[in-house]
Coordinates of C-alpha atoms in Angstrom, one line a residue:
Chain A
M21 CA 0.0 0.0 0.0
T22 CA 2.7 2.5 1.0
S23 CA 4.8 1.6 -2.0
I24 CA 1.9 2.2 -4.4
S25 CA 0.9 5.5 -2.8
S26 CA 4.5 6.7 -2.9
R27 CA 5.0 5.6 -6.4
R28 CA 1.8 7.3 -7.7
P29 CA 2.9 11.0 -7.3
A30 CA 6.2 10.1 -9.0
E31 CA 4.4 8.3 -11.7
R32 CA 2.1 11.3 -12.2
L33 CA 5.1 13.6 -12.3
F34 CA 6.7 11.4 -14.9
V35 CA 3.6 11.2 -17.1
T36 CA 3.2 15.0 -16.8
G37 CA 6.8 15.4 -17.9
L38 CA 6.3 13.1 -20.9
G39 CA 3.2 15.0 -21.8
L40 CA 5.1 18.3 -21.7
C41 CA 8.0 17.1 -23.8
G42 CA 5.5 15.7 -26.4
A43 CA 3.6 19.0 -26.4
A44 CA 6.8 21.0 -26.8
A45 CA 7.8 19.0 -29.8
S46 CA 4.5 19.2 -31.5
L47 CA 3.9 22.9 -30.6
T48 CA 7.3 23.7 -32.1
I49 CA 6.2 22.3 -35.4
V50 CA 2.8 24.1 -35.2
A51 CA 4.7 27.3 -34.4
V52 CA 7.1 26.9 -37.4
I53 CA 4.2 26.2 -39.8
G54 CA 2.3 29.1 -38.2
V55 CA 5.2 31.6 -38.6
T56 CA 5.8 30.4 -42.2
T57 CA 2.2 30.9 -43.0
V58 CA 2.0 34.4 -41.5
E59 CA 5.1 35.4 -43.3
A60 CA 3.8 34.0 -46.6
T61 CA 0.5 35.7 -46.3
P62 CA 1.4 39.1 -47.9
A63 CA 2.7 37.4 -51.1
L64 CA -0.3 35.0 -51.2
S65 CA -2.8 37.8 -50.8
V66 CA -1.1 40.2 -53.2
A67 CA -0.4 37.8 -56.0
G68 CA -3.1 35.2 -55.3
P69 CA -2.2 31.6 -54.4
Q70 CA -2.8 30.4 -58.0
A71 CA 0.0 32.8 -59.2
F72 CA 2.5 30.5 -57.6
L73 CA 1.3 27.6 -59.6
T74 CA 0.5 29.2 -63.0
D75 CA 2.9 32.2 -63.4
D76 CA 5.4 31.8 -66.1
G77 CA 8.9 32.1 -64.6
W78 CA 10.2 33.2 -61.2
F79 CA 11.0 36.9 -61.2
P80 CA 9.6 38.0 -57.8
L81 CA 10.9 41.6 -58.2
S82 CA 8.9 41.8 -61.4
G83 CA 5.8 40.2 -59.9
R84 CA 6.2 36.7 -61.4
F85 CA 6.0 34.0 -58.9
G86 CA 5.9 30.6 -60.8
L87 CA 7.0 27.8 -58.4
M88 CA 6.0 24.9 -60.6
P89 CA 9.5 24.4 -62.2
M90 CA 11.0 24.4 -58.7
I91 CA 8.5 22.0 -57.3
L92 CA 9.2 19.6 -60.2
G93 CA 12.9 20.1 -59.8
T94 CA 12.8 19.3 -56.1
V95 CA 10.7 16.1 -56.8
L96 CA 12.9 15.0 -59.6
V97 CA 16.2 15.5 -57.8
S98 CA 14.9 13.8 -54.6
L99 CA 13.2 10.8 -56.3
G100 CA 16.3 10.4 -58.6
G101 CA 18.6 10.4 -55.6
L102 CA 16.3 7.9 -53.8
A103 CA 16.1 5.6 -56.8
L104 CA 19.9 5.3 -56.7
A105 CA 20.5 5.3 -52.9
G106 CA 17.4 3.3 -51.9
P107 CA 18.2 -0.1 -53.5
M108 CA 21.9 0.3 -52.7
G109 CA 21.2 1.1 -49.1
I110 CA 18.9 -1.9 -48.6
V111 CA 21.3 -4.3 -50.3
S112 CA 24.1 -3.0 -48.2
A113 CA 22.0 -3.6 -45.1
V114 CA 21.3 -7.2 -46.2
F115 CA 25.1 -7.6 -46.9
C116 CA 25.9 -6.4 -43.4
N117 CA 23.5 -8.8 -41.8
H118 CA 23.7 -12.0 -43.9
Y119 CA 26.9 -12.1 -45.9
A120 CA 29.7 -10.0 -44.3
P121 CA 32.0 -11.6 -41.8
A122 CA 31.5 -10.0 -38.3
A123 CA 34.7 -7.9 -38.5
V124 CA 33.9 -6.6 -42.0
A125 CA 30.3 -5.8 -41.0
T126 CA 31.5 -3.8 -37.9
A127 CA 34.0 -1.8 -40.0
Y128 CA 31.4 -1.2 -42.7
R129 CA 28.8 0.1 -40.2
L130 CA 31.4 2.5 -38.7
L131 CA 32.2 3.8 -42.2
L132 CA 28.5 4.3 -43.0
K133 CA 28.0 6.3 -39.7
A134 CA 31.0 8.4 -40.5
L135 CA 29.6 9.1 -44.0
A136 CA 26.3 10.0 -42.5
G137 CA 28.0 12.6 -40.3
I138 CA 29.8 14.5 -43.1
P139 CA 28.2 18.0 -43.4
S140 CA 26.3 18.4 -46.6
V141 CA 28.4 21.4 -47.7
V142 CA 31.4 19.1 -48.0
Y143 CA 29.5 16.9 -50.5
G144 CA 28.4 20.1 -52.3
L145 CA 32.0 21.4 -52.5
W146 CA 33.1 18.0 -53.9
G147 CA 30.3 18.1 -56.4
L148 CA 31.2 21.7 -57.4
V149 CA 34.9 21.3 -57.9
T150 CA 35.0 17.6 -59.1
L151 CA 31.7 16.3 -60.4
V152 CA 30.4 19.3 -62.2
P153 CA 33.6 20.0 -64.2
L154 CA 33.5 16.3 -65.2
I155 CA 30.0 16.5 -66.5
A156 CA 30.7 19.9 -68.1
A157 CA 33.5 18.4 -70.2
W158 CA 30.9 15.9 -71.5
A159 CA 27.7 18.0 -71.6
P160 CA 28.0 21.7 -70.6
P161 CA 27.1 23.4 -68.4
G162 CA 27.7 20.5 -66.0
A163 CA 25.7 21.9 -63.1
S164 CA 22.6 19.9 -63.7
L165 CA 19.8 17.6 -62.6
L166 CA 22.2 14.7 -62.9
A167 CA 24.9 16.3 -60.7
G168 CA 22.1 17.0 -58.1
I169 CA 20.9 13.4 -58.2
L170 CA 24.4 11.9 -57.9
V171 CA 25.4 14.2 -55.0
L172 CA 22.1 13.6 -53.2
A173 CA 22.3 9.8 -53.7
L174 CA 25.7 9.9 -52.0
M175 CA 24.4 11.9 -49.2
I176 CA 21.3 9.9 -48.4
L177 CA 22.9 6.5 -49.0
P178 CA 24.2 6.3 -45.4
T179 CA 20.8 7.3 -44.0
V180 CA 19.1 4.4 -45.9
A181 CA 21.8 1.9 -45.1
V182 CA 22.0 2.7 -41.4
V183 CA 18.2 2.7 -40.8
A184 CA 17.7 -0.4 -43.0
D185 CA 20.5 -2.2 -41.2
S186 CA 18.9 -1.7 -37.8
A187 CA 15.5 -2.7 -39.1
I188 CA 16.9 -6.0 -40.3
Q189 CA 18.9 -6.5 -37.0
Q190 CA 15.8 -6.1 -35.0
L191 CA 14.0 -9.0 -36.7
P192 CA 13.5 -12.1 -34.5
P193 CA 16.4 -14.6 -35.2
A194 CA 13.7 -17.3 -35.5
L195 CA 12.9 -16.0 -38.9
H196 CA 16.4 -16.7 -40.2
R197 CA 16.7 -20.0 -38.4
G198 CA 13.3 -21.1 -39.6
G199 CA 14.3 -20.4 -43.2
A200 CA 17.6 -22.3 -42.7
A201 CA 15.7 -25.2 -41.2
L202 CA 13.5 -25.4 -44.2
G203 CA 16.6 -25.7 -46.3
M204 CA 16.4 -22.3 -48.0
R205 CA 19.4 -20.9 -49.7
R206 CA 21.0 -17.8 -48.1
H207 CA 19.8 -15.4 -50.8
T208 CA 16.3 -16.9 -50.6
I209 CA 16.3 -16.2 -46.8
A210 CA 17.6 -12.7 -47.3
F211 CA 15.3 -11.6 -50.1
R212 CA 12.2 -13.7 -49.6
V213 CA 12.0 -13.9 -45.8
V214 CA 14.1 -11.1 -44.2
V215 CA 13.4 -8.2 -46.6
P216 CA 9.6 -8.7 -46.7
A217 CA 9.5 -9.1 -42.9
A218 CA 11.4 -5.8 -42.4
R219 CA 9.2 -4.1 -44.9
S220 CA 7.9 -1.4 -42.6
G221 CA 11.4 -0.6 -41.2
L222 CA 12.8 -0.4 -44.7
A223 CA 10.0 1.9 -45.7
T224 CA 10.9 4.1 -42.8
A225 CA 14.5 4.2 -44.0
L226 CA 13.3 5.4 -47.5
V227 CA 11.0 8.0 -46.0
L228 CA 13.7 9.4 -43.7
A229 CA 16.0 9.6 -46.7
L230 CA 13.4 11.2 -48.9
G231 CA 12.7 13.8 -46.2
R232 CA 16.4 14.6 -46.1
A233 CA 16.5 14.8 -49.9
L234 CA 13.6 17.1 -50.2
G235 CA 15.0 19.6 -47.7
E236 CA 18.7 19.3 -48.7
T237 CA 19.9 22.8 -49.5
M238 CA 23.6 23.7 -49.6
A239 CA 24.9 20.7 -51.5
L240 CA 22.2 21.1 -54.2
L241 CA 22.6 24.8 -54.4
M242 CA 26.2 24.3 -55.4
V243 CA 25.7 21.6 -58.1
T244 CA 22.3 22.0 -59.7
G245 CA 22.8 25.3 -61.5
N246 CA 19.7 26.8 -59.9
L247 CA 18.1 27.8 -63.2
V248 CA 14.3 28.1 -62.8
Q249 CA 13.1 25.9 -65.7
Y250 CA 11.5 22.6 -66.6
P251 CA 14.5 20.3 -67.4
S252 CA 14.2 18.6 -70.7
S253 CA 17.1 16.2 -70.0
L254 CA 19.3 15.0 -67.1
F255 CA 21.9 17.5 -68.2
D256 CA 19.7 20.6 -67.8
P257 CA 20.1 22.8 -64.7
V258 CA 17.2 22.9 -62.2
R259 CA 16.5 24.8 -59.0
T260 CA 15.0 23.2 -55.9
L261 CA 12.7 24.9 -53.4
A262 CA 15.2 24.8 -50.6
A263 CA 18.0 26.2 -52.7
N264 CA 15.6 29.0 -53.8
I265 CA 15.2 30.1 -50.2
A266 CA 18.9 29.9 -49.5
L267 CA 19.9 31.8 -52.7
E268 CA 17.6 34.7 -52.3
M269 CA 16.7 35.1 -48.6
A270 CA 19.8 37.1 -47.6
Y271 CA 18.8 40.1 -49.8
A272 CA 15.1 39.7 -50.2
Q273 CA 12.7 42.3 -49.0
D274 CA 8.9 42.8 -48.7
I275 CA 6.9 40.7 -51.3
H276 CA 10.1 38.9 -52.5
R277 CA 10.9 37.8 -48.9
S278 CA 7.3 36.7 -48.4
A279 CA 7.3 34.8 -51.7
L280 CA 10.3 32.8 -50.4
F281 CA 8.2 31.8 -47.3
V282 CA 5.6 30.5 -49.8
S283 CA 8.5 28.3 -51.2
G284 CA 9.0 27.1 -47.7
L285 CA 5.4 26.3 -47.2
V286 CA 5.2 24.4 -50.4
L287 CA 8.3 22.5 -49.4
A288 CA 6.6 21.6 -46.1
L289 CA 3.6 20.3 -48.0
L290 CA 5.8 18.2 -50.2
V291 CA 7.4 16.5 -47.2
A292 CA 4.0 16.0 -45.6
A293 CA 2.8 14.4 -48.9
A294 CA 5.8 12.1 -48.9
L295 CA 4.9 10.9 -45.4
V296 CA 1.3 10.3 -46.3
V297 CA 2.3 8.3 -49.4
A298 CA 4.7 6.2 -47.3
E299 CA 2.0 5.5 -44.8
V300 CA -0.4 4.3 -47.5
L301 CA 2.2 2.1 -49.2
A302 CA 3.7 0.6 -46.1
P303 CA 1.3 0.9 -43.1
D304 CA 3.1 0.9 -39.8
G305 CA 2.9 -2.3 -37.8
T306 CA 4.7 -5.5 -37.0
R307 CA 2.0 -7.9 -37.9
H308 CA 4.1 -9.3 -40.8
V309 CA 6.8 -10.2 -38.4
D310 CA 5.3 -12.5 -35.7
Chain B
M19 CA 37.9 54.4 9.2
P20 CA 34.5 54.8 7.4
L21 CA 36.2 57.3 5.1
R22 CA 38.9 54.9 4.2
R23 CA 36.4 52.1 3.6
T24 CA 34.5 54.4 1.3
L25 CA 37.6 55.3 -0.6
V26 CA 38.6 51.6 -1.0
A27 CA 35.1 50.8 -2.3
A28 CA 35.2 53.7 -4.7
L29 CA 38.6 52.7 -6.0
T30 CA 37.5 49.1 -6.4
A31 CA 34.4 50.2 -8.2
A32 CA 36.6 52.4 -10.5
C33 CA 38.8 49.4 -11.3
L34 CA 35.9 47.0 -11.9
F35 CA 33.9 49.4 -14.0
P36 CA 36.3 51.6 -15.8
P37 CA 33.8 53.0 -18.3
L38 CA 31.7 54.4 -15.3
A39 CA 34.8 56.1 -14.0
G40 CA 35.6 57.7 -17.3
A41 CA 33.3 59.9 -19.3
A42 CA 30.4 57.5 -19.7
E43 CA 28.5 58.0 -22.9
T44 CA 25.2 56.3 -23.4
A45 CA 23.6 56.7 -26.8
K46 CA 21.6 54.7 -29.2
L47 CA 22.0 55.1 -33.0
T48 CA 19.5 53.7 -35.5
V49 CA 20.8 52.9 -38.9
T50 CA 18.5 51.7 -41.7
G51 CA 18.7 51.2 -45.4
A52 CA 20.4 49.2 -48.1
S53 CA 20.8 45.4 -47.6
T54 CA 24.1 45.6 -49.5
L55 CA 25.6 47.8 -46.8
A56 CA 23.9 46.2 -43.8
P57 CA 26.4 43.3 -43.2
L58 CA 29.3 45.7 -43.4
V59 CA 27.8 48.4 -41.2
S60 CA 26.7 45.7 -38.6
E61 CA 30.4 44.6 -38.4
I62 CA 31.6 48.1 -38.1
A63 CA 28.9 48.9 -35.5
H64 CA 30.0 45.8 -33.5
R65 CA 33.6 47.0 -33.3
F66 CA 32.5 50.6 -32.5
E67 CA 30.3 49.3 -29.7
N68 CA 33.2 47.4 -28.2
A69 CA 35.3 50.5 -28.3
N70 CA 32.6 52.7 -26.9
P71 CA 30.6 50.9 -24.1
G72 CA 27.3 52.5 -23.6
V73 CA 26.7 53.1 -27.3
R74 CA 24.1 50.8 -28.9
I75 CA 23.8 50.7 -32.7
D76 CA 20.7 49.1 -34.3
V77 CA 21.1 48.2 -37.9
Q78 CA 18.0 47.4 -40.0
T79 CA 17.6 46.7 -43.7
G80 CA 14.8 47.9 -46.0
G81 CA 16.5 49.2 -49.1
S82 CA 18.3 52.5 -50.0
S83 CA 15.0 54.3 -50.4
R84 CA 14.0 53.4 -46.8
G85 CA 17.3 54.7 -45.6
V86 CA 16.6 58.1 -47.3
A87 CA 13.0 58.2 -46.1
D88 CA 13.9 57.2 -42.5
V89 CA 16.6 59.9 -42.0
R90 CA 14.3 62.5 -43.5
R91 CA 11.5 61.6 -41.1
G92 CA 13.9 61.4 -38.2
I93 CA 13.2 57.7 -37.6
A94 CA 16.8 56.8 -38.2
D95 CA 20.0 58.7 -37.3
I96 CA 21.9 57.4 -40.3
G97 CA 20.7 56.0 -43.6
M98 CA 22.5 53.4 -45.8
V99 CA 22.3 54.2 -49.5
S100 CA 24.0 51.9 -52.0
R101 CA 23.8 54.2 -55.0
V102 CA 24.5 57.7 -56.2
L103 CA 22.0 60.1 -54.6
K104 CA 19.3 61.5 -56.8
P105 CA 19.1 65.2 -57.6
D106 CA 16.1 65.6 -55.3
E107 CA 18.0 64.0 -52.4
D108 CA 20.5 66.9 -52.2
D109 CA 19.1 67.9 -48.8
L110 CA 21.0 65.0 -47.2
T111 CA 24.6 64.9 -46.1
V112 CA 26.5 62.1 -47.9
N113 CA 29.5 60.2 -46.5
I114 CA 31.0 57.6 -48.8
V115 CA 32.3 54.5 -46.9
A116 CA 33.2 52.1 -49.7
R117 CA 32.6 51.3 -53.4
D118 CA 31.5 48.1 -55.0
G119 CA 32.5 47.3 -58.6
V120 CA 31.6 44.4 -60.9
G121 CA 33.9 42.7 -63.4
M122 CA 33.5 39.8 -65.8
I123 CA 35.4 36.6 -65.1
V124 CA 36.4 33.8 -67.4
N125 CA 38.7 30.8 -67.0
T126 CA 42.4 31.3 -67.7
A127 CA 42.1 28.6 -70.4
N128 CA 39.8 31.0 -72.4
P129 CA 41.7 33.0 -74.9
V130 CA 39.0 35.6 -75.7
D131 CA 40.1 39.0 -74.6
P132 CA 38.8 41.7 -74.4
L133 CA 35.0 41.6 -74.5
S134 CA 33.0 44.6 -75.6
R135 CA 29.9 45.7 -73.8
D136 CA 27.8 44.6 -76.8
Q137 CA 29.4 41.2 -76.7
V138 CA 28.6 40.8 -73.0
I139 CA 25.0 41.8 -73.8
G140 CA 24.9 39.3 -76.6
I141 CA 26.1 36.5 -74.4
Y142 CA 23.7 37.3 -71.6
T143 CA 20.7 37.6 -73.8
G144 CA 21.4 34.4 -75.7
R145 CA 22.3 36.0 -79.0
I146 CA 25.9 34.7 -78.7
T147 CA 26.0 31.1 -77.6
N148 CA 29.4 29.9 -78.8
W149 CA 32.9 31.3 -78.2
S150 CA 33.6 30.9 -81.9
Q151 CA 31.1 33.7 -82.6
I152 CA 33.5 36.2 -80.8
G153 CA 36.9 34.9 -81.9
G154 CA 37.3 32.0 -79.5
P155 CA 37.3 28.2 -80.0
D156 CA 34.2 26.3 -81.0
R157 CA 32.8 25.8 -77.5
P158 CA 29.3 26.5 -76.1
I159 CA 29.2 29.4 -73.6
T160 CA 28.1 28.6 -70.1
V161 CA 26.4 31.8 -68.8
V162 CA 26.6 32.3 -65.0
N163 CA 24.1 34.8 -63.5
K164 CA 23.4 35.9 -60.0
A165 CA 20.2 35.2 -58.0
E166 CA 17.5 37.9 -57.7
G167 CA 18.1 40.6 -55.1
R168 CA 21.9 40.4 -55.1
S169 CA 23.6 43.8 -55.5
T170 CA 26.1 42.6 -58.0
L171 CA 23.2 41.6 -60.3
D172 CA 21.8 45.1 -59.9
I173 CA 25.1 46.8 -60.9
F174 CA 25.5 44.4 -63.8
L175 CA 22.0 44.9 -65.2
E176 CA 22.2 48.6 -64.7
H177 CA 25.5 48.8 -66.6
V178 CA 24.4 46.7 -69.5
Q179 CA 20.9 48.1 -69.5
L180 CA 19.1 44.8 -69.3
K181 CA 16.0 43.7 -67.4
P182 CA 16.2 40.6 -65.1
T183 CA 13.8 38.8 -67.5
D184 CA 16.1 39.4 -70.5
V185 CA 18.9 37.3 -69.2
K186 CA 19.3 33.8 -70.5
A187 CA 21.6 32.0 -68.1
H188 CA 22.7 28.4 -67.6
I189 CA 23.7 28.6 -64.0
V190 CA 22.4 30.9 -61.3
I191 CA 24.7 31.4 -58.2
G192 CA 24.4 33.0 -54.8
D193 CA 27.6 34.6 -53.6
N194 CA 30.9 35.7 -55.3
E195 CA 32.9 32.7 -54.1
Q196 CA 30.5 30.3 -55.8
G197 CA 30.9 32.3 -59.0
V198 CA 34.7 32.0 -58.9
K199 CA 34.5 28.2 -58.2
V200 CA 32.0 27.7 -61.1
V201 CA 34.2 29.6 -63.6
A202 CA 37.4 28.0 -62.2
G203 CA 35.9 24.5 -62.8
N204 CA 34.5 25.2 -66.3
P205 CA 36.9 26.6 -69.0
W206 CA 34.0 27.9 -71.1
A207 CA 31.9 29.6 -68.5
I208 CA 31.6 33.4 -68.0
G209 CA 30.3 35.2 -65.0
Y210 CA 30.5 38.4 -63.1
V211 CA 31.5 39.0 -59.5
S212 CA 32.7 41.8 -57.2
I213 CA 36.1 43.0 -58.4
G214 CA 37.6 42.6 -54.9
T215 CA 36.8 38.8 -55.0
A216 CA 38.0 38.3 -58.5
E217 CA 41.3 40.2 -57.9
Y218 CA 41.9 38.2 -54.7
H219 CA 41.4 34.8 -56.4
A220 CA 43.3 35.8 -59.6
Q221 CA 46.3 36.7 -57.4
A222 CA 45.9 33.6 -55.3
G223 CA 46.4 31.4 -58.4
T224 CA 42.7 30.3 -59.0
P225 CA 42.4 29.8 -62.8
V226 CA 40.1 32.8 -63.3
R227 CA 40.8 35.9 -65.3
L228 CA 39.2 39.3 -64.6
M229 CA 37.9 41.3 -67.5
A230 CA 36.6 44.8 -67.5
L231 CA 32.9 45.6 -68.0
G232 CA 33.5 48.8 -70.0
P233 CA 36.6 50.6 -71.2
V234 CA 38.4 51.1 -67.9
V235 CA 40.7 48.3 -66.6
A236 CA 39.0 46.3 -63.8
T237 CA 41.1 46.9 -60.7
T238 CA 40.1 47.7 -57.1
G239 CA 42.2 50.9 -57.6
N240 CA 40.0 52.1 -60.5
V241 CA 36.9 51.2 -58.4
A242 CA 38.3 53.2 -55.5
N243 CA 39.1 56.3 -57.6
G244 CA 35.7 56.2 -59.3
T245 CA 36.9 55.9 -62.9
Y246 CA 35.6 52.3 -63.3
G247 CA 32.0 52.5 -64.7
A248 CA 30.3 49.3 -63.4
A249 CA 30.6 50.3 -59.8
R250 CA 28.6 52.2 -57.2
P251 CA 29.2 54.1 -54.0
L252 CA 28.1 52.8 -50.6
N253 CA 27.1 55.8 -48.6
L254 CA 26.0 56.7 -45.1
V255 CA 23.6 59.7 -45.2
T256 CA 22.3 62.0 -42.5
A257 CA 19.5 64.6 -42.6
K258 CA 21.8 67.3 -41.2
P259 CA 25.6 67.4 -41.0
P260 CA 26.3 64.7 -38.4
E261 CA 27.3 65.5 -34.8
G262 CA 28.0 63.7 -31.6
V263 CA 28.0 59.9 -31.7
A264 CA 26.7 59.8 -35.2
A265 CA 29.6 61.9 -36.5
R266 CA 32.1 59.8 -34.6
F267 CA 30.5 56.6 -36.0
I268 CA 30.6 57.9 -39.6
A269 CA 34.2 59.1 -39.1
Y270 CA 35.1 55.6 -37.7
S271 CA 33.4 53.9 -40.7
Q272 CA 35.6 56.0 -43.1
S273 CA 38.8 55.3 -41.1
P274 CA 41.5 52.8 -42.0
A275 CA 40.5 50.9 -38.8
V276 CA 37.7 49.3 -40.6
H277 CA 39.4 48.6 -44.0
D278 CA 39.8 44.9 -43.1
L279 CA 36.0 44.7 -42.6
I280 CA 35.4 46.4 -46.0
H281 CA 37.8 43.9 -47.7
D282 CA 36.0 41.0 -46.0
Q283 CA 32.8 42.1 -47.8
Y284 CA 34.8 42.4 -51.1
F285 CA 34.1 46.1 -51.2
V286 CA 36.8 48.7 -51.9
P287 CA 37.5 51.4 -49.3
A288 CA 36.8 54.8 -50.8
P289 CA 39.4 57.5 -50.6
R290 CA 38.2 60.4 -48.4

């Protein structure tokens, strides 16, 4: 009796603390969206929301606010990067768990974590001074959708690989043993049993990587050329929404500044849309695993 | 005994708070105007505040026109104006702090030299798309432009008399450093940056070559003495001839003590 009554206030305090932390996290997001919306309002009311979708070209100082080429640019670069890094990351996680000797797997995991920790501006600088001139010698101007996809793939590969690796590690060992007991070959176990079982964890890895890709700024700013246009090939320059903000915010005033907040709002919507799609494609839950 | 204790306390206080012991000056200056000048003036203000405890300087941006309007209405003590003052603004006192000039840069592997103003216009409007059209090798031109709102873009467009929508670029960049890196990495690119940046990199061995935008050679010296055309003054203006803290701050901004800060922004100190 005494132990319960003495535990209860502590318990209550703990629960309150948890609630406060949760509230602080979610309120921060609400506040960020709120401030962005307030700052975006002048441009939205002066130009009208449809102007951002239908205007031809982005010349905010001349009253033209077309964001569509940048929305498309952001989506193409991100999906392109994910298309390269996603399969590579998942395969590398399978390699770590089912093929690599323990020592190699440990070293490989360390390497991936180190890669994940490199600041994006370093990848951007490498892209600018090495990758872009290489592409430029082949198909000028070099700074292009392709350069963005390659740099981005390199950047999000560690994210996919590390998260996918821990998703596979967390599967019950019985799955693997059961497969082996049934006489399955190693690759059958890996790709027919383990990968499907880790589906929701792997989807999380892809969504996290896509989120990082959509919001990536500095590295892409340095390699994509930042031209506001619909690319007609992989070698055409594009501008992403995040790069748009970083490029112009420092000197933007009034409506121009407000229009950049609209870019931010659209970017937030894109990330939200990615989360919804991921939720539909791979519903959360472990029911596949038991 | 009490007297001695008071004396000790007073001396201790004097040592602990030297500004209070000296001629303490508390003043607040409001500076508003051009976003080109704001980063520089903020740095100068920071240094001035450290040297003059008690003085607070509030730097706000809003464009050159706001700087003019604010000092006229008395909202700001000093206005930042990044252009030559208009004839109807002659009621203001002008103090030039620095100048900002723009020059064209190409890779050192590019033999084309010089470029006329018409050729630059042709390149930036998409009429000239290959170096062979202006005496160079048969290579497509990569046109590097600045993002909207950058002051170098304004100077460039003003000098070549183009509208932002006229420019047909291949690459859009943010700051001067990025411009230098793009041109250094692409032998057939052309861009424009602040002359201070280009001069620094050309001397440091980066493979970029500075070319004039106009007839006068592009050097920081010619920007400073005002003979280089594609340049503009960066001014601090006041409604009346400045006095007190405002006068001291302006004099400090024009002194050699802040030349390092001016160079850091790739501007050129103006001779007084």
